[in-house]
CSV table of C-alpha atoms and ligand atoms in Angstrom, one decimal:
chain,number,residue,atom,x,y,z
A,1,UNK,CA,6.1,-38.8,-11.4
A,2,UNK,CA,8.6,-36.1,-11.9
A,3,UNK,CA,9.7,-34.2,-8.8
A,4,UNK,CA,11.5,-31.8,-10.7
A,5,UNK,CA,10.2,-28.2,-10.4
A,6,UNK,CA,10.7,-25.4,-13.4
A,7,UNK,CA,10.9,-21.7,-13.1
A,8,UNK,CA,9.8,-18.9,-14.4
A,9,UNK,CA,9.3,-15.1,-13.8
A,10,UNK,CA,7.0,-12.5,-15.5
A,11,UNK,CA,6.6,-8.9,-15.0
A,12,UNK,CA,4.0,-6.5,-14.3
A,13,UNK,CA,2.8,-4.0,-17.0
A,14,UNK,CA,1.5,-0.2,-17.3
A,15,UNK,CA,0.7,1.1,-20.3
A,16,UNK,CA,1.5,4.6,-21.5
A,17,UNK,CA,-1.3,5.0,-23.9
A,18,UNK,CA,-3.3,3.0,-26.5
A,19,UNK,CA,-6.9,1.8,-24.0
A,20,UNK,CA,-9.0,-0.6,-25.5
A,21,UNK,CA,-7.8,-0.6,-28.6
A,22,UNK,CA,-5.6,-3.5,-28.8
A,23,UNK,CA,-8.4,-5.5,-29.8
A,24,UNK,CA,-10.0,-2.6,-31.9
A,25,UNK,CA,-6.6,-2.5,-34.8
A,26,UNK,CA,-4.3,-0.1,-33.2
A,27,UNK,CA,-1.2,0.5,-31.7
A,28,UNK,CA,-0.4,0.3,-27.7
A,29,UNK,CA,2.6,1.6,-25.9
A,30,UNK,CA,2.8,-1.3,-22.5
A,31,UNK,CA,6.4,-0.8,-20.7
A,32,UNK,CA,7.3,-3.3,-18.0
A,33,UNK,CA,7.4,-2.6,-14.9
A,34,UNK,CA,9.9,-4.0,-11.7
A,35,UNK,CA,7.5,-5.5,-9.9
A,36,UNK,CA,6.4,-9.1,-11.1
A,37,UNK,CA,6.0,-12.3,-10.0
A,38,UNK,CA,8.0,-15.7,-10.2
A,39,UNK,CA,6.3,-19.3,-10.4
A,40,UNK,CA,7.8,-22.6,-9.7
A,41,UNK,CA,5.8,-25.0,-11.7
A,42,UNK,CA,6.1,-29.1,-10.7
A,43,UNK,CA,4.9,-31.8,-13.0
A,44,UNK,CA,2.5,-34.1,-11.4
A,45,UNK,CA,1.4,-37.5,-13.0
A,46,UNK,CA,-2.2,-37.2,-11.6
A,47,UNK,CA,-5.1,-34.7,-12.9
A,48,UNK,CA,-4.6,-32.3,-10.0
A,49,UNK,CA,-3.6,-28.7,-10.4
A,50,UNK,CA,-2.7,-27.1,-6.8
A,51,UNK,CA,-1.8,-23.7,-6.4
A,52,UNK,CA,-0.2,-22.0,-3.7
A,53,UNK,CA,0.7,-18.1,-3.2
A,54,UNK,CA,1.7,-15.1,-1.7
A,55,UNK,CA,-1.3,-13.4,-1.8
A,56,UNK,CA,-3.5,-16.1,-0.2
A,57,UNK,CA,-3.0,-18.5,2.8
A,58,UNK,CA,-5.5,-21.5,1.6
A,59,UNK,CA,-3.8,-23.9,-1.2
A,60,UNK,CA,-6.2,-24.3,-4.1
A,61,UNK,CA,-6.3,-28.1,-4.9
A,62,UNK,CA,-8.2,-28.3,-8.7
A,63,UNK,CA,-8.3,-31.0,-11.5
A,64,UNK,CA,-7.3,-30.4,-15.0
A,65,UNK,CA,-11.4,-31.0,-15.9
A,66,UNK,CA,-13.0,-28.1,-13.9
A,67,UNK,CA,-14.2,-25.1,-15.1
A,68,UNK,CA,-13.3,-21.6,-14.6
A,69,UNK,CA,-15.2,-20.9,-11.3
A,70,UNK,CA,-14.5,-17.5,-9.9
A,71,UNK,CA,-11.8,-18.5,-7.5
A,72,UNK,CA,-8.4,-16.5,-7.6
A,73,UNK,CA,-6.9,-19.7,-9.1
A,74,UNK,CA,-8.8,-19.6,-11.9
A,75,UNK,CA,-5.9,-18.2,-14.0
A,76,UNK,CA,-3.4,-20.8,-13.0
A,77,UNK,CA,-5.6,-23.6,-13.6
A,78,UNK,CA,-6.3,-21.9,-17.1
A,79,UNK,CA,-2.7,-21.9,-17.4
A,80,UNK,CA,-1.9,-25.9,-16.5
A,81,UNK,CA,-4.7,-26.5,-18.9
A,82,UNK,CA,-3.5,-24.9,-21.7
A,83,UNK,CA,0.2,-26.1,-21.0
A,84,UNK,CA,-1.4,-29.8,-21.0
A,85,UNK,CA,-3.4,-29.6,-23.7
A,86,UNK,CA,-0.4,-28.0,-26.0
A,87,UNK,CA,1.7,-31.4,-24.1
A,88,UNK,CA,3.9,-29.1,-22.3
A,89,UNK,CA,3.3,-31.4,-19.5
A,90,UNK,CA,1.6,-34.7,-19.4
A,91,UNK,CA,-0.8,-34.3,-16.1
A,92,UNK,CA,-1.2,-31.7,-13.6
A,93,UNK,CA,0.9,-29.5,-11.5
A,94,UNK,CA,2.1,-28.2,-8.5
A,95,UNK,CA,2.1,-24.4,-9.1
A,96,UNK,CA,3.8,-22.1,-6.7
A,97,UNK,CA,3.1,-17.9,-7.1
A,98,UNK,CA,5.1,-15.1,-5.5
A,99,UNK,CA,3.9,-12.0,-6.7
A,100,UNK,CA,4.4,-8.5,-5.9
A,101,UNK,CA,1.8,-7.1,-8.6
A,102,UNK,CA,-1.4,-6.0,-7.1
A,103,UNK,CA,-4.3,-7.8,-8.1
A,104,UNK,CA,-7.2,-5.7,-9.4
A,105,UNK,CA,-4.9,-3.2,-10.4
A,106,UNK,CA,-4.8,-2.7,-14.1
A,107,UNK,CA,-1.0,-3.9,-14.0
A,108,UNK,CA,-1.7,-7.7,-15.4
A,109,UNK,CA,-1.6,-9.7,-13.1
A,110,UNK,CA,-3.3,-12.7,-14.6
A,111,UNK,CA,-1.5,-12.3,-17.2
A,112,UNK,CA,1.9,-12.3,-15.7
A,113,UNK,CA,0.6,-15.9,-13.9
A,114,UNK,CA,-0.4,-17.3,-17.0
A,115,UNK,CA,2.6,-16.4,-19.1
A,116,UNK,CA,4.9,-16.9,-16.6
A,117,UNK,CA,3.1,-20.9,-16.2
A,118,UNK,CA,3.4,-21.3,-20.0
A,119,UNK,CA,7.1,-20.4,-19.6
A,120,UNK,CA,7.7,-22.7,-16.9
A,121,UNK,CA,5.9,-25.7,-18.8
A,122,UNK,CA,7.7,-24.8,-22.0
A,123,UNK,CA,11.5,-25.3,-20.1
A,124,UNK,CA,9.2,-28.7,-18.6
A,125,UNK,CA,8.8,-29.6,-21.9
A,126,UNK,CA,12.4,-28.4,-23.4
A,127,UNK,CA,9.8,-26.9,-26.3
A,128,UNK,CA,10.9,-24.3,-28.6
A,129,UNK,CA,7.9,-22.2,-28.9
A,130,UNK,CA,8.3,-18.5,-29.0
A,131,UNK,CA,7.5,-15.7,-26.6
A,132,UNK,CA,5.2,-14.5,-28.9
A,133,UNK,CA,3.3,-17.7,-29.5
A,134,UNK,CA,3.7,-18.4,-25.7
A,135,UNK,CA,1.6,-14.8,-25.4
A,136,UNK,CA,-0.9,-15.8,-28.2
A,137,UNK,CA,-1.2,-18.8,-26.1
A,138,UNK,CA,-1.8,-16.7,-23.0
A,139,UNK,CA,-4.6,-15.0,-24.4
A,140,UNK,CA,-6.7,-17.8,-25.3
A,141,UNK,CA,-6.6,-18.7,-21.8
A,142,UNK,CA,-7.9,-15.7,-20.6
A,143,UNK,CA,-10.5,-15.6,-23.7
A,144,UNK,CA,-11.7,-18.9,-23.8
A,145,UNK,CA,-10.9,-20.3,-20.0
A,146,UNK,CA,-11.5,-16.7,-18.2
A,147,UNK,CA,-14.4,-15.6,-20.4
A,148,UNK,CA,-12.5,-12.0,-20.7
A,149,UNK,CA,-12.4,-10.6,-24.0
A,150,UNK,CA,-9.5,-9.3,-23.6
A,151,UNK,CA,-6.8,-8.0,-26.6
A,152,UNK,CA,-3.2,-9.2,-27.0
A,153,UNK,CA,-1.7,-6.4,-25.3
A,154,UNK,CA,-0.8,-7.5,-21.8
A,155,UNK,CA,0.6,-11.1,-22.8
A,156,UNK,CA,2.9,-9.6,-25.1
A,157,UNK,CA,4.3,-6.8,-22.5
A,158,UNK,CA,4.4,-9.5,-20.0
A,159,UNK,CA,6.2,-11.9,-22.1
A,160,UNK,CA,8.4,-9.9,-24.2
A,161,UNK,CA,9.0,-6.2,-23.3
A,162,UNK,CA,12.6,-5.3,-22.1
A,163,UNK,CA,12.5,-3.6,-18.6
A,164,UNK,CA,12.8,0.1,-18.3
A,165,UNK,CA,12.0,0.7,-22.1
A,166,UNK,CA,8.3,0.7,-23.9
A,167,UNK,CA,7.2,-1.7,-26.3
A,168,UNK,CA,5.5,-0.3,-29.4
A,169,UNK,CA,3.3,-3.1,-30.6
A,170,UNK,CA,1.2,-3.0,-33.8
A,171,UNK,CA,-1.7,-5.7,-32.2
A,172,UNK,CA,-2.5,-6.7,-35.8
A,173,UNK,CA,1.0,-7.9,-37.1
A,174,UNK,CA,2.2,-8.3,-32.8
A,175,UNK,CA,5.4,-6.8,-34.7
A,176,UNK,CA,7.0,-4.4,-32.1
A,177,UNK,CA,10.0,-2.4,-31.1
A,178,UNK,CA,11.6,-0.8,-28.5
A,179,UNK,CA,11.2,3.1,-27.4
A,180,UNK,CA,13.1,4.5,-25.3
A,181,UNK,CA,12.0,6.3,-22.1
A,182,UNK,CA,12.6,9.6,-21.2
A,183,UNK,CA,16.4,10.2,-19.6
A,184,UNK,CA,14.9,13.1,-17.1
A,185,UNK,CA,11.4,12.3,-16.8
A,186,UNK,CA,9.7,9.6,-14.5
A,187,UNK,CA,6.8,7.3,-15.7
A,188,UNK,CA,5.1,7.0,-12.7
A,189,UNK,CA,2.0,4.4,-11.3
A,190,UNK,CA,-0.4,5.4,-8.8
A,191,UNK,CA,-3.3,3.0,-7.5
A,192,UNK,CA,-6.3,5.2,-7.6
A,193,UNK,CA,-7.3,2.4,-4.3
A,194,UNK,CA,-10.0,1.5,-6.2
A,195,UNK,CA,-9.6,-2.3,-7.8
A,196,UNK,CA,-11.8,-4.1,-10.2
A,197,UNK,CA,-11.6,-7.2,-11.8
A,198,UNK,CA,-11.9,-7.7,-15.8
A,199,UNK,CA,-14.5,-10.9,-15.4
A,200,UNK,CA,-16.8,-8.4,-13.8
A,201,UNK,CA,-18.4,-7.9,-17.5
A,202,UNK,CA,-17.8,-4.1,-17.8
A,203,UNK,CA,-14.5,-5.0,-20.2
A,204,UNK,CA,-17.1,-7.4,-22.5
A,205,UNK,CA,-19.5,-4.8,-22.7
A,206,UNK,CA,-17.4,-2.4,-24.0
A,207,UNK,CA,-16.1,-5.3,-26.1
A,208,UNK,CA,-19.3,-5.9,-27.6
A,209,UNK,CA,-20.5,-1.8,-27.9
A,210,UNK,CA,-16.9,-1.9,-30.3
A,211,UNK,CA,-18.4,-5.2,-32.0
A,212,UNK,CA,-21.6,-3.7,-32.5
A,213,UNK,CA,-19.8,-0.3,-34.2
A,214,UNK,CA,-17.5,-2.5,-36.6
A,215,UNK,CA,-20.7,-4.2,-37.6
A,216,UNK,CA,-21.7,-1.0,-38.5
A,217,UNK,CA,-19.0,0.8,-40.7
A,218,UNK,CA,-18.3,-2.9,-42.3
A,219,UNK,CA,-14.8,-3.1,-40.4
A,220,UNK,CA,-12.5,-5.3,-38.1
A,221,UNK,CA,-10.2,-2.2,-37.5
A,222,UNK,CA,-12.2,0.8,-35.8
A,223,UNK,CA,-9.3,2.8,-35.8
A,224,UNK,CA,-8.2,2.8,-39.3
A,225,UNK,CA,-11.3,5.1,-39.6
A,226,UNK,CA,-11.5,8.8,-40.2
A,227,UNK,CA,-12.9,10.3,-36.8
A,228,UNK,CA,-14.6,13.1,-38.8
A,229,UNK,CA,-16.6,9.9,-40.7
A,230,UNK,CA,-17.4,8.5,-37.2
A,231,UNK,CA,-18.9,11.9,-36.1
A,232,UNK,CA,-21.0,12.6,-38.9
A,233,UNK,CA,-22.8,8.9,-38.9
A,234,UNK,CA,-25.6,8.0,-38.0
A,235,UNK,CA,-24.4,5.2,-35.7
A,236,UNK,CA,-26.7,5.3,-32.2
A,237,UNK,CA,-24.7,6.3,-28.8
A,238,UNK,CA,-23.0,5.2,-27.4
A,239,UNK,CA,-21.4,3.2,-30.3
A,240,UNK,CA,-20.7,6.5,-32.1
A,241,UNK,CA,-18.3,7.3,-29.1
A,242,UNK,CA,-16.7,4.3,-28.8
A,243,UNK,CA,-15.6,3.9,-32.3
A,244,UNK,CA,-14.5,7.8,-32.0
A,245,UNK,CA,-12.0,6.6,-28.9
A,246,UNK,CA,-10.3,3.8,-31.3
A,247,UNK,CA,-10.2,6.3,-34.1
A,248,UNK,CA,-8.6,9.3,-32.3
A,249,UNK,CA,-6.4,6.8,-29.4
A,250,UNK,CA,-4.4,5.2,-32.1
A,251,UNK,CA,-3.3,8.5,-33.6
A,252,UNK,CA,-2.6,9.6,-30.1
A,253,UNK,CA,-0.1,6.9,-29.9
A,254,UNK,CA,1.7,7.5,-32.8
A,255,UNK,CA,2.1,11.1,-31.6
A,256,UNK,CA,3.4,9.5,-28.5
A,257,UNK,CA,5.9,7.2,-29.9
A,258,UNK,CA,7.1,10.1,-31.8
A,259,UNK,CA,7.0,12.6,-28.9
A,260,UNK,CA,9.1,10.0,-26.9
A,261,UNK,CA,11.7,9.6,-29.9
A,262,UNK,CA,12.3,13.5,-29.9
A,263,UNK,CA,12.4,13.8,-26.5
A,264,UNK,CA,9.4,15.9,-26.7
A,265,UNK,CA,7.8,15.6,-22.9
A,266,UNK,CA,5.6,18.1,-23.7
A,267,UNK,CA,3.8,16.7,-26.4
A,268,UNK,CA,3.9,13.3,-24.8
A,269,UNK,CA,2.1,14.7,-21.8
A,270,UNK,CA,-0.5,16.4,-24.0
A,271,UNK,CA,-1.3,13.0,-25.9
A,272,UNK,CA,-1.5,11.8,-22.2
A,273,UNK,CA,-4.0,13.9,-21.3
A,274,UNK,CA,-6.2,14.0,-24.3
A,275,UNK,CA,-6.5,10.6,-23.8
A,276,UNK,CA,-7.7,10.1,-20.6
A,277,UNK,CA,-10.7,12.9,-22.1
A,278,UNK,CA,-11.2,10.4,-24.5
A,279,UNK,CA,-11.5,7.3,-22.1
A,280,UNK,CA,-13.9,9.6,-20.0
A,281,UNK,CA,-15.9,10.9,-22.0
A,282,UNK,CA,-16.0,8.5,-25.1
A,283,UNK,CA,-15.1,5.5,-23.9
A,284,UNK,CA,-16.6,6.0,-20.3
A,285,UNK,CA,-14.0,3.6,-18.3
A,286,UNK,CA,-13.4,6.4,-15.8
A,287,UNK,CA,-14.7,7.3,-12.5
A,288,UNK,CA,-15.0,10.3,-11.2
A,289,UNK,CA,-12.4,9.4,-8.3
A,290,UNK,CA,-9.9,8.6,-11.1
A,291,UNK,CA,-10.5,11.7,-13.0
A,292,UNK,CA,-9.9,13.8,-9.8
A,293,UNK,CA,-6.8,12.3,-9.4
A,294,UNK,CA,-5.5,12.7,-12.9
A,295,UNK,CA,-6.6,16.3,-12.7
A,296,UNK,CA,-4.9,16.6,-9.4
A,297,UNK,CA,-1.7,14.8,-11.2
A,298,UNK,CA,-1.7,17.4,-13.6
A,299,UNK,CA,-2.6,20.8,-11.3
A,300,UNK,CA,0.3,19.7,-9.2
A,301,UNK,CA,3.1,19.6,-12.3
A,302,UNK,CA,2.9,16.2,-13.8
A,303,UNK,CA,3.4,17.1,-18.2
A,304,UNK,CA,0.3,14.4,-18.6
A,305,UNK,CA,-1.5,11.9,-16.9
A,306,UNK,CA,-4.2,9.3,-17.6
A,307,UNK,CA,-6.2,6.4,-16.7
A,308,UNK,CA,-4.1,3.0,-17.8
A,309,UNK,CA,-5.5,-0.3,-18.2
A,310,UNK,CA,-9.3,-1.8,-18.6
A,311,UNK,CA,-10.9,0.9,-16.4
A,312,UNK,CA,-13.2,1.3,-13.7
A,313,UNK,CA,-10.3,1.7,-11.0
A,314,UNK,CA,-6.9,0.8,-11.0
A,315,UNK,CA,-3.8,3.1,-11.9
A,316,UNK,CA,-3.5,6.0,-13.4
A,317,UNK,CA,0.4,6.8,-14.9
A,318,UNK,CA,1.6,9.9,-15.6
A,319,UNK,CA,4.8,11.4,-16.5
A,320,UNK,CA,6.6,13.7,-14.1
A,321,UNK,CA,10.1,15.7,-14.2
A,322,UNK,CA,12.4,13.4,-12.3
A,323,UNK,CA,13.7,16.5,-10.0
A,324,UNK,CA,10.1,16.9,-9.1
A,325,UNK,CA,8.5,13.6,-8.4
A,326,UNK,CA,9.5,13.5,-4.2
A,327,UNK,CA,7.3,16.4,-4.0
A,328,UNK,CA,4.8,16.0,-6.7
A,329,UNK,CA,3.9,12.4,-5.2
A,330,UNK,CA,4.0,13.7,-1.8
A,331,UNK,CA,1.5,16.7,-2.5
A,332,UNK,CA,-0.9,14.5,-5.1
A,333,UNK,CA,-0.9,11.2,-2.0
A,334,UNK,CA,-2.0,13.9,0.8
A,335,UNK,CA,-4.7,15.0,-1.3
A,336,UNK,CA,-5.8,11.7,-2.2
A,337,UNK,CA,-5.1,9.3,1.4
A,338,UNK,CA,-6.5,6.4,-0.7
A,339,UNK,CA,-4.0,6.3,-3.7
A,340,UNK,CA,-1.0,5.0,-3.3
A,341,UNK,CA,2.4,4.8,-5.3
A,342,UNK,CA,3.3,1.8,-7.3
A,343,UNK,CA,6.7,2.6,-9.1
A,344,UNK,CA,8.4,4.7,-11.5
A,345,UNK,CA,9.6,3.5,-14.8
B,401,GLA,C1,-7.0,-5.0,-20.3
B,401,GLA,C2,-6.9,-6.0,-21.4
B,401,GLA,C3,-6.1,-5.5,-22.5
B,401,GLA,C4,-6.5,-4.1,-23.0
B,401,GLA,C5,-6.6,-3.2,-21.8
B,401,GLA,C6,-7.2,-1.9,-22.2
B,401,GLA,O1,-5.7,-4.8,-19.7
B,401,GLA,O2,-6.4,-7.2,-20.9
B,401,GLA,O3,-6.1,-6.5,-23.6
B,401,GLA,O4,-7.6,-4.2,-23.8
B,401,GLA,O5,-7.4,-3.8,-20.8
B,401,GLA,O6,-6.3,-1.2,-23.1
């Protein structure tokens, strides 16, 4: 049995804009963020995966044949299976989490753990396999171990984007590049204090209302479609809406990739904020918590702000004049005691 222990590190993730459509054809604009998490990963010769961290003071002790049960090691174990079964490693492992990503978050957490486990097994393994394959890889743990339908979005911020910049990813191709953030603006993360967990099924039924709305128009890609086709269907609610999302959030992005390229905070913040409409009222992954606060972010000076990540709770991100953002944050936290600040990008 090998005693030797690999390492590897994977950040957090917000993204600017682009919800839900990652797995819908479209374009998403993730940026890392500085807080992140580092595994140390230890080959064992036995079936056993154990998993220690930060976050939780019991060690998970679980075999490379269970099931994904629930437990908050789920998505190491998913991990160490994958890794074993692509012969990264030849038995179990010895896993080892410190993270400073909140869990529940939006921010990717799992998939930070798992991509940062399929690095770690890949340096094991001396394997030359790419960061983008290692984030393909990461996905089918979270679809197929995790049962959450999720996109490719987070695994390939997580694995690939270049601190302090955005990553521009076309989900179809996964070809990306890098956009520069604004010099004299902050992107900034606030928990909204209220968490939520992707398994809990409200991601897969959105999932499958998008499914059922492809069906419809005869497409894989809901937002290569013409939003003024969507509207005058006769596809039934709330299929109609969610289709309109994908077909108005990818444009959004473009707008914002090229608002960021001109330096044009303005526009930036008004793609922003139409979007978060959009992911209240078409895609309806707000709560009315989170939209007060994004209002609140937006009363008090922020150029836009939104909901980011799967919904339901989580952060909200929004973009804020750098000269401003002491007193912006201070105003926007004493009028909402259970948000709290995350970082600034
Ligand atoms: C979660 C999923 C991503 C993406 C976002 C919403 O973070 O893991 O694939 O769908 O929600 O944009």
């Amino acid at each position: 049995m090998s005693d030797e222990t690999f390492s590897a590190a994977a950040p957090g993730r917000v993204n600017l804009i682009g919800e839900h459509i990652d797995y819908n054809g479209g374009m998403v604009l993730p940026a890392a963020l500085s807080i992140g998490l580092q595994i140390d990963l230890t080959p064992r010769a036995d079936r056993v995966v154990t998993v220690s961290a930060n976050d939780y003071d019991e060690i998970a002790s679980r075999t490379l044949d269970e099931t994904a049960s629930g437990h908050w090691s789920d998505p190491a174990l998913g991990a160490v299976q994958r890794a074993h079964a692509l012969g990264l490693i030849s038995g179990g492992a010895d896993i080892a989490v410190r993270s400073t990503i909140p869990q529940g978050s939006g921010l990717s957490s799992s998939a930070a753990l798992i991509v940062a486990i399929l690095k770690a097994a890949r340096s094991a393994k001396g394997a030359d396999i790419s960061d983008t394959h290692i984030a393909v890889e990461a996905r089918a743990v979270e679809n197929e171990f995790m049962g959450v339908p999720c996109g490719i979005m987070d695994q390939m911020a997580v694995s690939l984007a270049t601190p302090g910049t955005a990553m521009a990813l076309n989900t179809k191709t996964l070809t990306h590049s890098i956009v520069d953030l604004p010099k004299d603006h902050a992107i900034v993360v606030i928990h909204s204090g209220l968490t939520r967990k992707l398994t809990d099924g409200r991601y897969g039924a959105l999932k499958g209302e998008c499914d059922t709305a492809k069906a419809y128009f005869g497409t894989d890609d809901l937002c290569a479609l013409d939003p003024a086709d969507i509207a005058a269907s006769d596809l039934d609610q709330p299929y109609r809406k969610r289709a309109l999302h994908c077909a108005t959030e990818h444009p959004r992005v473009l707008d914002a990739i090229d608002a960021l390229k001109s330096g044009d905070i303005a526009a930036l913040g008004a793609a922003m904020n139409a979007s978060h409409a959009s992911m209240r009222d078409d895609f309806e992954m707000s709560l009315p918590a989170i939209d007060a606060l994004v209002a609140d972010a937006v009363t008090l000076g922020a150029d836009g702000a939104r909901l980011t990540g799967g919904g339901f709770g989580g952060c909200i991100v929004a973009v804020v004049a750098k000269d401003q953002q002491h007193a912006w944050l201070d105003a926007l936290l004493n009028r909402h005691p259970k948000a709290r600040f995350i970082g600034a990008v």
